[in-house]
Short mmCIF file of C-alpha atoms in Angstrom, two decimals:
data_model
loop_
_atom_site.label_atom_id
_atom_site.label_comp_id
_atom_site.label_asym_id
_atom_site.label_seq_id
_atom_site.Cartn_x
_atom_site.Cartn_y
_atom_site.Cartn_z
CA MET P 1 -34.11 20.61 -12.06
CA ALA P 2 -32.62 19.86 -15.40
CA THR P 3 -35.70 21.44 -17.02
CA THR P 4 -35.31 24.76 -15.15
CA PRO P 5 -34.25 27.34 -17.75
CA ARG P 6 -31.19 29.48 -17.08
CA ASN P 7 -31.86 32.96 -15.68
CA SER P 8 -35.09 31.72 -14.18
CA GLY P 9 -35.18 34.52 -11.67
CA VAL P 10 -33.52 32.85 -8.70
CA ALA P 11 -31.29 35.45 -7.07
CA PRO P 12 -27.71 34.15 -7.17
CA GLU P 13 -27.12 35.28 -3.58
CA GLN P 14 -29.79 32.92 -2.31
CA PRO P 15 -28.41 29.49 -1.41
CA ASN P 16 -29.63 27.09 -4.02
CA THR P 17 -30.87 24.41 -1.65
CA ALA P 18 -32.48 22.45 -4.48
CA GLU P 19 -29.04 22.11 -6.11
CA SER P 20 -27.19 21.20 -2.95
CA SER P 21 -29.79 18.69 -1.87
CA ARG P 22 -29.23 16.92 -5.15
CA VAL P 23 -25.73 15.85 -4.12
CA ALA P 24 -25.63 12.17 -3.20
CA PHE P 25 -22.81 9.93 -1.99
CA LEU P 26 -22.01 6.49 -3.35
CA PHE P 27 -19.46 4.80 -1.09
CA ASP P 28 -17.16 1.92 -1.74
CA LEU P 29 -16.93 -0.36 1.33
CA ASP P 30 -13.52 -2.04 1.83
CA GLY P 31 -10.78 0.53 2.52
CA THR P 32 -13.31 3.38 2.30
CA LEU P 33 -15.68 2.79 5.21
CA VAL P 34 -14.12 -0.26 6.86
CA ASP P 35 -10.46 -1.05 7.48
CA SER P 36 -10.44 -4.40 5.70
CA VAL P 37 -8.12 -4.09 2.70
CA TYR P 38 -5.03 -5.67 4.25
CA GLN P 39 -7.04 -8.59 5.58
CA HIS P 40 -8.46 -9.15 2.09
CA VAL P 41 -4.95 -8.93 0.63
CA LEU P 42 -3.50 -11.59 2.95
CA ALA P 43 -6.61 -13.76 2.53
CA TRP P 44 -6.02 -13.72 -1.25
CA ARG P 45 -2.34 -14.45 -0.69
CA GLU P 46 -3.28 -17.52 1.35
CA ALA P 47 -5.92 -18.69 -1.15
CA LEU P 48 -3.50 -18.35 -4.08
CA GLU P 49 -0.74 -20.18 -2.23
CA LYS P 50 -3.13 -23.03 -1.45
CA ALA P 51 -3.97 -23.23 -5.15
CA GLY P 52 -0.25 -23.37 -5.99
CA ILE P 53 -0.14 -19.83 -7.44
CA GLU P 54 2.71 -17.56 -6.32
CA LEU P 55 2.00 -13.85 -6.58
CA SER P 56 3.70 -11.01 -4.69
CA VAL P 57 1.48 -9.48 -2.04
CA TRP P 58 1.77 -5.91 -3.36
CA ARG P 59 0.43 -7.04 -6.74
CA ILE P 60 -2.61 -8.50 -4.97
CA HIS P 61 -3.06 -5.22 -3.05
CA ARG P 62 -3.06 -3.25 -6.30
CA ARG P 63 -5.99 -5.37 -7.54
CA ILE P 64 -8.19 -5.40 -4.46
CA GLY P 65 -11.58 -3.92 -5.31
CA MET P 66 -11.61 -4.97 -8.95
CA SER P 67 -14.06 -7.58 -10.19
CA GLY P 68 -13.22 -11.23 -9.56
CA GLY P 69 -13.29 -11.94 -13.29
CA LEU P 70 -10.74 -9.22 -14.05
CA PHE P 71 -8.67 -10.32 -11.05
CA VAL P 72 -8.46 -13.80 -12.53
CA ASN P 73 -7.38 -12.37 -15.90
CA ALA P 74 -4.77 -10.24 -14.16
CA LEU P 75 -3.50 -13.32 -12.35
CA LEU P 76 -3.14 -15.11 -15.62
CA ARG P 77 -1.03 -12.28 -17.02
CA GLU P 78 1.18 -12.04 -13.94
CA THR P 79 1.73 -15.74 -13.43
CA GLY P 80 1.23 -17.24 -16.89
CA HIS P 81 -1.00 -19.78 -15.15
CA PRO P 82 -4.40 -20.16 -16.90
CA ILE P 83 -7.34 -20.39 -14.52
CA ASN P 84 -10.48 -22.29 -15.44
CA PRO P 85 -13.91 -21.47 -13.99
CA GLU P 86 -13.75 -24.29 -11.42
CA GLU P 87 -10.38 -23.09 -10.15
CA ALA P 88 -11.65 -19.51 -10.04
CA ALA P 89 -14.61 -20.62 -7.93
CA ARG P 90 -12.30 -22.59 -5.62
CA LEU P 91 -10.01 -19.55 -5.24
CA GLN P 92 -13.01 -17.40 -4.27
CA GLN P 93 -14.01 -19.99 -1.69
CA LEU P 94 -10.49 -20.27 -0.25
CA HIS P 95 -10.33 -16.47 -0.04
CA ALA P 96 -13.70 -16.28 1.73
CA GLU P 97 -12.54 -18.89 4.27
CA ALA P 98 -9.23 -17.14 4.95
CA TYR P 99 -10.94 -13.75 5.18
CA ARG P 100 -13.50 -15.08 7.65
CA ARG P 101 -10.63 -15.90 10.01
CA LEU P 102 -9.15 -12.38 9.71
CA ALA P 103 -12.48 -10.51 9.69
CA PRO P 104 -12.87 -10.25 13.48
CA LEU P 105 -10.00 -7.70 13.33
CA VAL P 106 -11.92 -5.53 10.84
CA ARG P 107 -13.17 -2.18 12.22
CA PRO P 108 -14.92 0.83 10.75
CA LEU P 109 -12.40 3.43 9.58
CA PRO P 110 -12.08 6.56 11.75
CA GLY P 111 -15.05 8.84 11.15
CA ALA P 112 -16.98 6.38 8.99
CA ARG P 113 -19.97 6.09 11.31
CA GLU P 114 -19.94 9.84 12.04
CA LEU P 115 -19.79 10.71 8.33
CA LEU P 116 -22.71 8.43 7.46
CA ALA P 117 -24.76 9.64 10.44
CA SER P 118 -24.09 13.28 9.51
CA LEU P 119 -25.23 12.70 5.93
CA THR P 120 -28.36 10.94 7.15
CA GLU P 121 -29.11 13.77 9.57
CA ALA P 122 -28.62 16.37 6.84
CA ARG P 123 -30.84 14.32 4.50
CA VAL P 124 -28.06 13.90 1.97
CA PRO P 125 -28.80 10.60 0.21
CA TRP P 126 -26.09 7.95 0.34
CA ALA P 127 -25.60 4.33 -0.64
CA ILE P 128 -22.88 1.67 -0.56
CA ALA P 129 -21.61 -0.14 -3.65
CA THR P 130 -19.05 -2.92 -3.22
CA SER P 131 -17.34 -5.38 -5.55
CA GLY P 132 -17.61 -7.91 -2.74
CA ARG P 133 -20.38 -10.43 -2.32
CA LEU P 134 -23.00 -9.89 0.37
CA ALA P 135 -21.90 -12.95 2.38
CA THR P 136 -18.34 -11.56 2.67
CA ALA P 137 -19.40 -7.95 3.18
CA ALA P 138 -22.08 -8.58 5.82
CA PRO P 139 -19.84 -8.48 8.94
CA ALA P 140 -18.24 -5.20 7.80
CA LEU P 141 -21.65 -3.70 7.01
CA ASP P 142 -22.86 -4.68 10.48
CA THR P 143 -20.12 -2.60 12.12
CA LEU P 144 -21.30 0.58 10.36
CA GLY P 145 -24.81 0.88 11.80
CA ILE P 146 -26.55 1.43 8.48
CA PRO P 147 -30.11 2.74 8.85
CA PRO P 148 -32.98 0.85 7.16
CA GLY P 149 -33.66 2.05 3.65
CA VAL P 150 -30.03 2.77 2.71
CA PRO P 151 -29.26 0.91 -0.54
CA VAL P 152 -26.38 -1.55 -0.39
CA VAL P 153 -25.42 -2.85 -3.82
CA THR P 154 -23.14 -5.90 -3.89
CA ARG P 155 -21.48 -7.97 -6.58
CA ASP P 156 -24.44 -10.36 -6.47
CA GLN P 157 -26.76 -7.72 -7.94
CA VAL P 158 -24.94 -6.54 -11.07
CA ASP P 159 -23.42 -8.10 -14.17
CA HIS P 160 -20.01 -6.46 -13.88
CA ALA P 161 -18.15 -5.22 -10.83
CA LYS P 162 -15.63 -2.34 -10.76
CA PRO P 163 -14.03 -0.79 -12.73
CA ASP P 164 -17.26 -1.16 -14.71
CA PRO P 165 -19.68 1.55 -13.60
CA ASP P 166 -22.59 -0.87 -12.98
CA LEU P 167 -22.37 -0.94 -9.17
CA PHE P 168 -22.40 2.85 -8.80
CA VAL P 169 -25.05 3.30 -11.51
CA ALA P 170 -27.28 0.78 -9.71
CA ALA P 171 -26.72 2.54 -6.38
CA ALA P 172 -27.71 5.93 -7.87
CA GLU P 173 -30.81 4.35 -9.40
CA ARG P 174 -31.78 2.86 -6.04
CA LEU P 175 -31.44 6.35 -4.52
CA ASN P 176 -33.36 7.84 -7.44
CA VAL P 177 -30.63 10.44 -8.01
CA PRO P 178 -28.75 11.27 -11.21
CA ILE P 179 -25.33 9.61 -11.27
CA GLU P 180 -23.84 12.78 -12.81
CA THR P 181 -24.39 14.78 -9.61
CA SER P 182 -23.33 11.94 -7.34
CA ILE P 183 -20.01 11.75 -5.53
CA VAL P 184 -18.26 8.40 -5.64
CA VAL P 185 -15.96 7.91 -2.65
CA GLY P 186 -13.40 5.13 -2.92
CA ASP P 187 -9.88 4.10 -1.93
CA SER P 188 -8.77 2.38 -5.11
CA VAL P 189 -8.10 3.26 -8.73
CA TRP P 190 -10.92 0.85 -9.65
CA ASP P 191 -13.47 3.00 -7.81
CA LEU P 192 -12.18 6.12 -9.52
CA LEU P 193 -12.12 4.54 -12.97
CA ALA P 194 -15.70 3.34 -12.41
CA ALA P 195 -16.65 6.86 -11.27
CA ARG P 196 -15.27 8.37 -14.47
CA ARG P 197 -17.05 5.83 -16.62
CA ALA P 198 -20.28 6.62 -14.75
CA HIS P 199 -19.72 10.41 -15.15
CA ALA P 200 -19.79 10.86 -11.38
CA LEU P 201 -17.39 12.99 -9.33
CA GLY P 202 -14.65 10.81 -7.84
CA VAL P 203 -13.19 11.47 -4.39
CA GLY P 204 -10.30 9.35 -3.12
CA LEU P 205 -9.37 8.17 0.37
CA LEU P 206 -5.87 7.05 1.37
CA SER P 207 -7.26 4.56 3.88
CA GLY P 208 -6.95 1.61 1.50
CA GLY P 209 -3.19 2.08 1.20
CA TYR P 210 -2.90 3.55 -2.31
CA GLY P 211 -0.75 6.63 -2.78
CA GLN P 212 -2.31 10.08 -3.21
CA ASP P 213 -0.74 10.54 -6.63
CA GLU P 214 -2.21 7.31 -8.00
CA LEU P 215 -5.69 8.35 -6.93
CA GLU P 216 -5.32 11.87 -8.32
CA ARG P 217 -3.97 10.59 -11.62
CA THR P 218 -6.97 8.27 -11.94
CA GLY P 219 -9.24 11.28 -11.67
CA ALA P 220 -9.94 11.93 -8.00
CA TYR P 221 -11.17 15.50 -7.61
CA ARG P 222 -9.87 15.51 -4.03
CA VAL P 223 -8.05 12.98 -1.87
CA TYR P 224 -8.60 12.75 1.90
CA ASP P 225 -6.96 10.55 4.52
CA ASP P 226 -10.08 8.69 5.62
CA PRO P 227 -13.82 9.26 6.31
CA ALA P 228 -13.01 11.49 9.31
CA ASP P 229 -10.90 13.76 7.09
CA LEU P 230 -13.61 13.86 4.42
CA LEU P 231 -16.19 14.82 7.06
CA ARG P 232 -13.95 17.69 8.25
CA HIS P 233 -13.70 18.98 4.66
CA ILE P 234 -17.22 18.13 3.50
CA ASP P 235 -17.74 21.73 2.29
CA GLU P 236 -15.00 21.14 -0.31
CA VAL P 237 -17.22 18.65 -2.11
CA GLY P 238 -20.19 21.01 -2.07
CA VAL P 239 -22.24 19.72 0.85
CA ARG P 240 -24.02 22.20 3.09
CA PHE P 241 -24.71 20.80 6.52
CA PRO P 242 -27.35 22.57 8.62
CA PHE P 243 -25.93 25.35 10.79
CA GLY P 244 -24.18 24.17 13.94
CA HIS P 245 -23.26 20.82 12.54
CA MET E 1 40.46 5.14 -6.49
CA ALA E 2 39.59 8.43 -4.91
CA THR E 3 43.22 9.49 -5.19
CA THR E 4 43.42 8.91 -8.98
CA PRO E 5 43.79 12.36 -10.57
CA ARG E 6 41.48 13.40 -13.38
CA ASN E 7 42.89 13.04 -16.92
CA SER E 8 45.25 10.39 -15.66
CA GLY E 9 45.72 8.99 -19.13
CA VAL E 10 42.97 6.35 -19.15
CA ALA E 11 41.41 6.43 -22.62
CA PRO E 12 37.72 7.31 -22.23
CA GLU E 13 36.71 4.57 -24.72
CA GLN E 14 38.16 1.92 -22.49
CA PRO E 15 35.61 0.55 -19.99
CA ASN E 16 36.58 1.90 -16.64
CA THR E 17 36.46 -1.35 -14.73
CA ALA E 18 37.96 0.24 -11.65
CA GLU E 19 35.01 2.67 -11.49
CA SER E 20 32.34 0.06 -12.17
CA SER E 21 33.78 -2.42 -9.72
CA ARG E 22 33.44 0.26 -7.06
CA VAL E 23 29.64 0.07 -7.22
CA ALA E 24 28.21 -1.75 -4.22
CA PHE E 25 24.63 -2.59 -3.23
CA LEU E 26 23.10 -2.04 0.20
CA PHE E 27 19.73 -3.77 0.36
CA ASP E 28 16.85 -3.26 2.69
CA LEU E 29 15.23 -6.61 3.63
CA ASP E 30 11.45 -6.46 4.21
CA GLY E 31 9.58 -5.52 1.02
CA THR E 32 12.85 -5.31 -0.91
CA LEU E 33 14.22 -8.87 -0.87
CA VAL E 34 11.44 -10.74 0.96
CA ASP E 35 7.67 -10.38 0.64
CA SER E 36 6.99 -9.68 4.30
CA VAL E 37 5.62 -6.12 4.56
CA TYR E 38 1.93 -7.00 4.75
CA GLN E 39 2.57 -9.64 7.40
CA HIS E 40 4.50 -7.06 9.44
CA VAL E 41 1.63 -4.59 8.98
CA LEU E 42 -1.04 -6.98 10.26
CA ALA E 43 1.24 -8.16 13.07
CA TRP E 44 1.55 -4.52 14.23
CA ARG E 45 -2.20 -4.10 13.87
CA GLU E 46 -2.75 -7.08 16.16
CA ALA E 47 -0.12 -5.94 18.69
CA LEU E 48 -1.59 -2.42 18.88
CA GLU E 49 -5.12 -3.76 19.28
CA LYS E 50 -3.98 -6.00 22.12
CA ALA E 51 -2.45 -2.94 23.79
CA GLY E 52 -5.74 -1.06 23.37
CA ILE E 53 -4.40 1.26 20.64
CA GLU E 54 -6.57 1.75 17.56
CA LEU E 55 -4.70 2.78 14.43
CA SER E 56 -5.80 2.37 10.82
CA VAL E 57 -3.86 -0.30 8.98
CA TRP E 58 -2.73 1.98 6.13
CA ARG E 59 -1.08 4.31 8.67
CA ILE E 60 0.86 1.35 10.03
CA HIS E 61 1.86 0.35 6.48
CA ARG E 62 3.21 3.86 5.83
CA ARG E 63 5.54 3.51 8.84
CA ILE E 64 6.88 0.01 8.28
CA GLY E 65 10.67 0.12 7.99
CA MET E 66 11.16 3.14 10.22
CA SER E 67 12.88 2.79 13.59
CA GLY E 68 10.82 1.48 16.49
CA GLY E 69 11.47 4.67 18.46
CA LEU E 70 10.15 6.90 15.68
CA PHE E 71 7.24 4.51 15.18
CA VAL E 72 6.27 4.95 18.81
CA ASN E 73 6.48 8.75 18.45
CA ALA E 74 4.34 8.57 15.32
CA LEU E 75 1.81 6.45 17.22
CA LEU E 76 1.65 9.07 19.90
CA ARG E 77 0.90 11.78 17.35
CA GLU E 78 -1.76 9.72 15.56
CA THR E 79 -3.53 8.41 18.62
CA GLY E 80 -2.77 11.01 21.31
CA HIS E 81 -1.88 8.03 23.51
CA PRO E 82 1.52 8.46 25.22
CA ILE E 83 3.63 5.31 25.26
CA ASN E 84 6.14 4.66 28.00
CA PRO E 85 9.25 2.49 27.50
CA GLU E 86 7.64 -0.57 29.14
CA GLU E 87 4.63 -0.33 26.86
CA ALA E 88 6.90 0.15 23.84
CA ALA E 89 8.81 -3.01 24.79
CA ARG E 90 5.55 -4.94 25.24
CA LEU E 91 4.32 -3.73 21.83
CA GLN E 92 7.53 -4.95 20.18
CA GLN E 93 7.07 -8.32 21.87
CA LEU E 94 3.40 -8.62 20.82
CA HIS E 95 4.41 -7.72 17.27
CA ALA E 96 7.19 -10.32 17.24
CA GLU E 97 4.73 -12.99 18.45
CA ALA E 98 2.07 -12.09 15.88
CA TYR E 99 4.67 -11.91 13.09
CA ARG E 100 6.05 -15.32 14.01
CA ARG E 101 2.63 -16.81 13.29
CA LEU E 102 2.42 -15.11 9.87
CA ALA E 103 6.10 -15.60 8.93
CA PRO E 104 5.69 -19.10 7.44
CA LEU E 105 3.87 -17.38 4.54
CA VAL E 106 6.87 -15.12 3.85
CA ARG E 107 8.76 -15.85 0.61
CA PRO E 108 11.67 -14.22 -1.21
CA LEU E 109 10.42 -11.66 -3.72
CA PRO E 110 10.63 -12.68 -7.41
CA GLY E 111 14.21 -12.42 -8.61
CA ALA E 112 15.70 -11.72 -5.17
CA ARG E 113 17.84 -14.85 -5.05
CA GLU E 114 18.84 -14.48 -8.71
CA LEU E 115 19.80 -10.83 -8.24
CA LEU E 116 21.97 -11.56 -5.20
CA ALA E 117 23.57 -14.59 -6.89
CA SER E 118 24.31 -12.52 -10.03
CA LEU E 119 25.96 -9.79 -7.99
CA THR E 120 28.03 -12.36 -6.10
CA GLU E 121 29.07 -14.01 -9.37
CA ALA E 122 30.04 -10.65 -10.88
CA ARG E 123 31.98 -9.79 -7.70
CA VAL E 124 29.85 -6.74 -7.05
CA PRO E 125 29.89 -6.27 -3.27
CA TRP E 126 26.52 -6.27 -1.52
CA ALA E 127 25.15 -6.21 2.01
CA ILE E 128 21.79 -6.18 3.80
CA ALA E 129 20.74 -3.45 6.25
CA THR E 130 17.40 -3.82 8.03
CA SER E 131 15.55 -1.83 10.70
CA GLY E 132 14.39 -5.17 12.09
CA ARG E 133 16.08 -7.11 14.84
CA LEU E 134 18.06 -10.23 13.99
CA ALA E 135 15.63 -12.53 15.81
CA THR E 136 12.72 -11.32 13.66
CA ALA E 137 14.72 -11.12 10.43
CA ALA E 138 16.42 -14.53 10.70
CA PRO E 139 13.69 -16.66 9.00
CA ALA E 140 13.49 -14.22 6.07
CA LEU E 141 17.28 -14.14 5.74
CA ASP E 142 17.33 -17.95 5.68
CA THR E 143 15.09 -18.02 2.59
CA LEU E 144 17.57 -15.92 0.59
CA GLY E 145 20.57 -18.24 0.61
CA ILE E 146 23.10 -15.60 1.65
CA PRO E 147 26.71 -16.70 1.14
CA PRO E 148 29.12 -16.56 4.08
CA GLY E 149 30.91 -13.25 4.40
CA VAL E 150 28.02 -11.06 3.26
CA PRO E 151 27.44 -8.38 5.90
CA VAL E 152 23.96 -8.30 7.44
CA VAL E 153 23.45 -5.22 9.61
CA THR E 154 20.40 -5.29 11.89
CA ARG E 155 18.81 -2.91 14.34
CA ASP E 156 20.76 -4.57 17.15
CA GLN E 157 24.06 -3.24 15.79
CA VAL E 158 23.45 0.51 15.40
CA ASP E 159 22.24 3.37 17.55
CA HIS E 160 19.53 4.62 15.20
CA ALA E 161 17.53 2.75 12.59
CA LYS E 162 16.08 4.26 9.39
CA PRO E 163 15.53 6.98 8.30
CA ASP E 164 18.85 7.67 10.05
CA PRO E 165 21.69 6.64 7.75
CA ASP E 166 23.47 4.52 10.38
CA LEU E 167 22.40 1.10 9.06
CA PHE E 168 23.54 1.79 5.50
CA VAL E 169 26.72 3.55 6.64
CA ALA E 170 27.59 0.54 8.79
CA ALA E 171 26.88 -1.84 5.90
CA ALA E 172 29.20 0.14 3.57
CA GLU E 173 31.90 0.13 6.24
CA ARG E 174 31.59 -3.63 6.63
CA LEU E 175 32.03 -3.95 2.84
CA ASN E 176 34.92 -1.49 2.95
CA VAL E 177 33.35 0.59 0.17
CA PRO E 178 32.58 4.33 0.13
CA ILE E 179 28.92 4.99 0.88
CA GLU E 180 28.88 7.71 -1.79
CA THR E 181 29.30 5.18 -4.61
CA SER E 182 26.94 2.66 -3.06
CA ILE E 183 23.41 2.00 -4.27
CA VAL E 184 20.77 1.73 -1.57
CA VAL E 185 17.82 -0.41 -2.70
CA GLY E 186 14.63 -0.12 -0.65
CA ASP E 187 10.84 -0.24 -0.86
CA SER E 188 9.98 2.56 1.57
CA VAL E 189 10.46 6.29 1.90
CA TRP E 190 12.51 5.58 5.05
CA ASP E 191 15.12 3.71 3.03
CA LEU E 192 15.29 6.53 0.50
CA LEU E 193 15.51 9.24 3.12
CA ALA E 194 18.31 7.29 4.84
CA ALA E 195 20.04 6.94 1.44
CA ARG E 196 19.95 10.68 0.88
CA ARG E 197 21.28 11.40 4.33
CA ALA E 198 24.09 8.90 3.69
CA HIS E 199 24.85 10.47 0.26
CA ALA E 200 24.21 7.15 -1.45
CA LEU E 201 22.22 6.62 -4.65
CA GLY E 202 18.67 5.50 -3.80
CA VAL E 203 16.77 3.01 -5.94
CA GLY E 204 13.14 2.17 -5.11
CA LEU E 205 11.14 -1.04 -5.48
CA LEU E 206 7.34 -1.15 -5.59
CA SER E 207 7.27 -4.56 -3.91
CA GLY E 208 6.59 -3.12 -0.45
CA GLY E 209 3.34 -1.54 -1.63
CA TYR E 210 4.31 2.15 -1.79
CA GLY E 211 3.39 4.10 -4.91
CA GLN E 212 6.01 4.95 -7.54
CA ASP E 213 5.47 8.66 -7.10
CA GLU E 214 6.12 8.58 -3.35
CA LEU E 215 9.43 6.80 -3.89
CA GLU E 216 10.50 9.14 -6.69
CA ARG E 217 9.60 12.21 -4.67
CA THR E 218 11.70 10.94 -1.78
CA GLY E 219 14.67 10.83 -4.10
CA ALA E 220 14.71 7.42 -5.82
CA TYR E 221 16.89 7.68 -8.92
CA ARG E 222 14.90 4.84 -10.48
CA VAL E 223 11.93 2.73 -9.34
CA TYR E 224 11.53 -0.92 -10.33
CA ASP E 225 8.75 -3.41 -9.65
CA ASP E 226 10.81 -5.90 -7.65
CA PRO E 227 14.27 -7.52 -7.56
CA ALA E 228 13.56 -9.38 -10.83
CA ASP E 229 12.81 -6.08 -12.57
CA LEU E 230 15.95 -4.49 -11.12
CA LEU E 231 18.04 -7.42 -12.34
CA ARG E 232 16.62 -7.01 -15.87
CA HIS E 233 17.59 -3.32 -15.84
CA ILE E 234 20.83 -3.59 -13.86
CA ASP E 235 22.70 -1.66 -16.59
CA GLU E 236 20.57 1.39 -15.75
CA VAL E 237 22.23 1.64 -12.35
CA GLY E 238 25.69 1.35 -13.86
CA VAL E 239 26.52 -2.30 -13.25
CA ARG E 240 28.48 -4.19 -15.89
CA PHE E 241 27.92 -7.91 -15.67
CA PRO E 242 30.44 -10.16 -17.44
CA PHE E 243 29.52 -10.90 -21.06
CA GLY E 244 26.85 -13.53 -21.53
CA HIS E 245 25.26 -12.90 -18.20
#
């Protein structure tokens, strides 16, 4: 499409289905499709306490979704407590254990399954890109009913997690779509910063607990409550569903 | 003080100690002095699930600190599930049970004890006003080291909790200070709405997990990170600590 010259003779009244079919969705997982952010927050709180590190819970919340390496650096700044690689690995393990106990309470967010099924039905490509590791993300992914062939990119598969753009770039590559016409949907400022760095369109959801203003200031083109709200307003992000949908 | 006429002969250069000593602080508890909001959120999540009510966790978070009666009405709107008084009572009990399990992880927020001790030392009156019931709030109150004689107003003592102004009005009355010259410190929009309705000065803290913009838009005169940050900037809210403090 990029090679099509301007004024190529396509009547402007005719819906440009080639254009619209080029839209693709790259979804964050925690707080965007599944309601797991607060469980992750308290699991980190427990892991840090066990490691003798005191950090207010809201400061942990504000860092959920960023890469583990950056999280450790942020911890160092907030607490003045240097963390060596062994301690970082132990923290990750303590978090995974604590999260496993809370994970049975994790559910898909309202409308998440319907949104994904509607995109699949309308042949709009979509993928999932999460800063989490596959082992931690697997139970949440299971609740979503993801069809075979949908790319799921986890922390294990890229060099740098969010807010680096690697996860979303890899997801677009797996879909074989240009990242520049992809829509990144996320609940945190880290998703939206990664979207900007990837030159994708960022859309924010409030379902991770961030405020609307924070998401807008980080570059969200639109902010919706949750996947159900995004599905109701899907036209606003340029998606044409088949008639009657 | 209210009867002192203007231009009464006090030189303006002279620090008006009578004025400054009239400042009093009315503190919210959860998310303002103790780091308990996320535990309350997940305790509500668990209670609602046990009662067969599905509600996204971020929507619960946004309602923490409001009165139980309003919370139940909000639930009804969000879920379309009417709640009768027996069910409301059972929900409160399920929440209290779930919270009791998570409460051992609750700590004072950074600077909370220092802030309260500094106010006490400087003879600035202060009180605590919480939408929670005494039974639920007691463990958190214990961690703060509250001196005898400090008023603690709980849900049990007023007709309407926040965002009605009753709790803060009662706290000011117990301190025998005018509410209009009192500073209400809270982490949620419910505290700030109650402050406005009480004609007090509202100050917001980010330590409950709300965004700065939400608190400012609800009328916070200033927003600080947590009690430690408020203590560092106490001059900005008009408090004169004795020299050397």
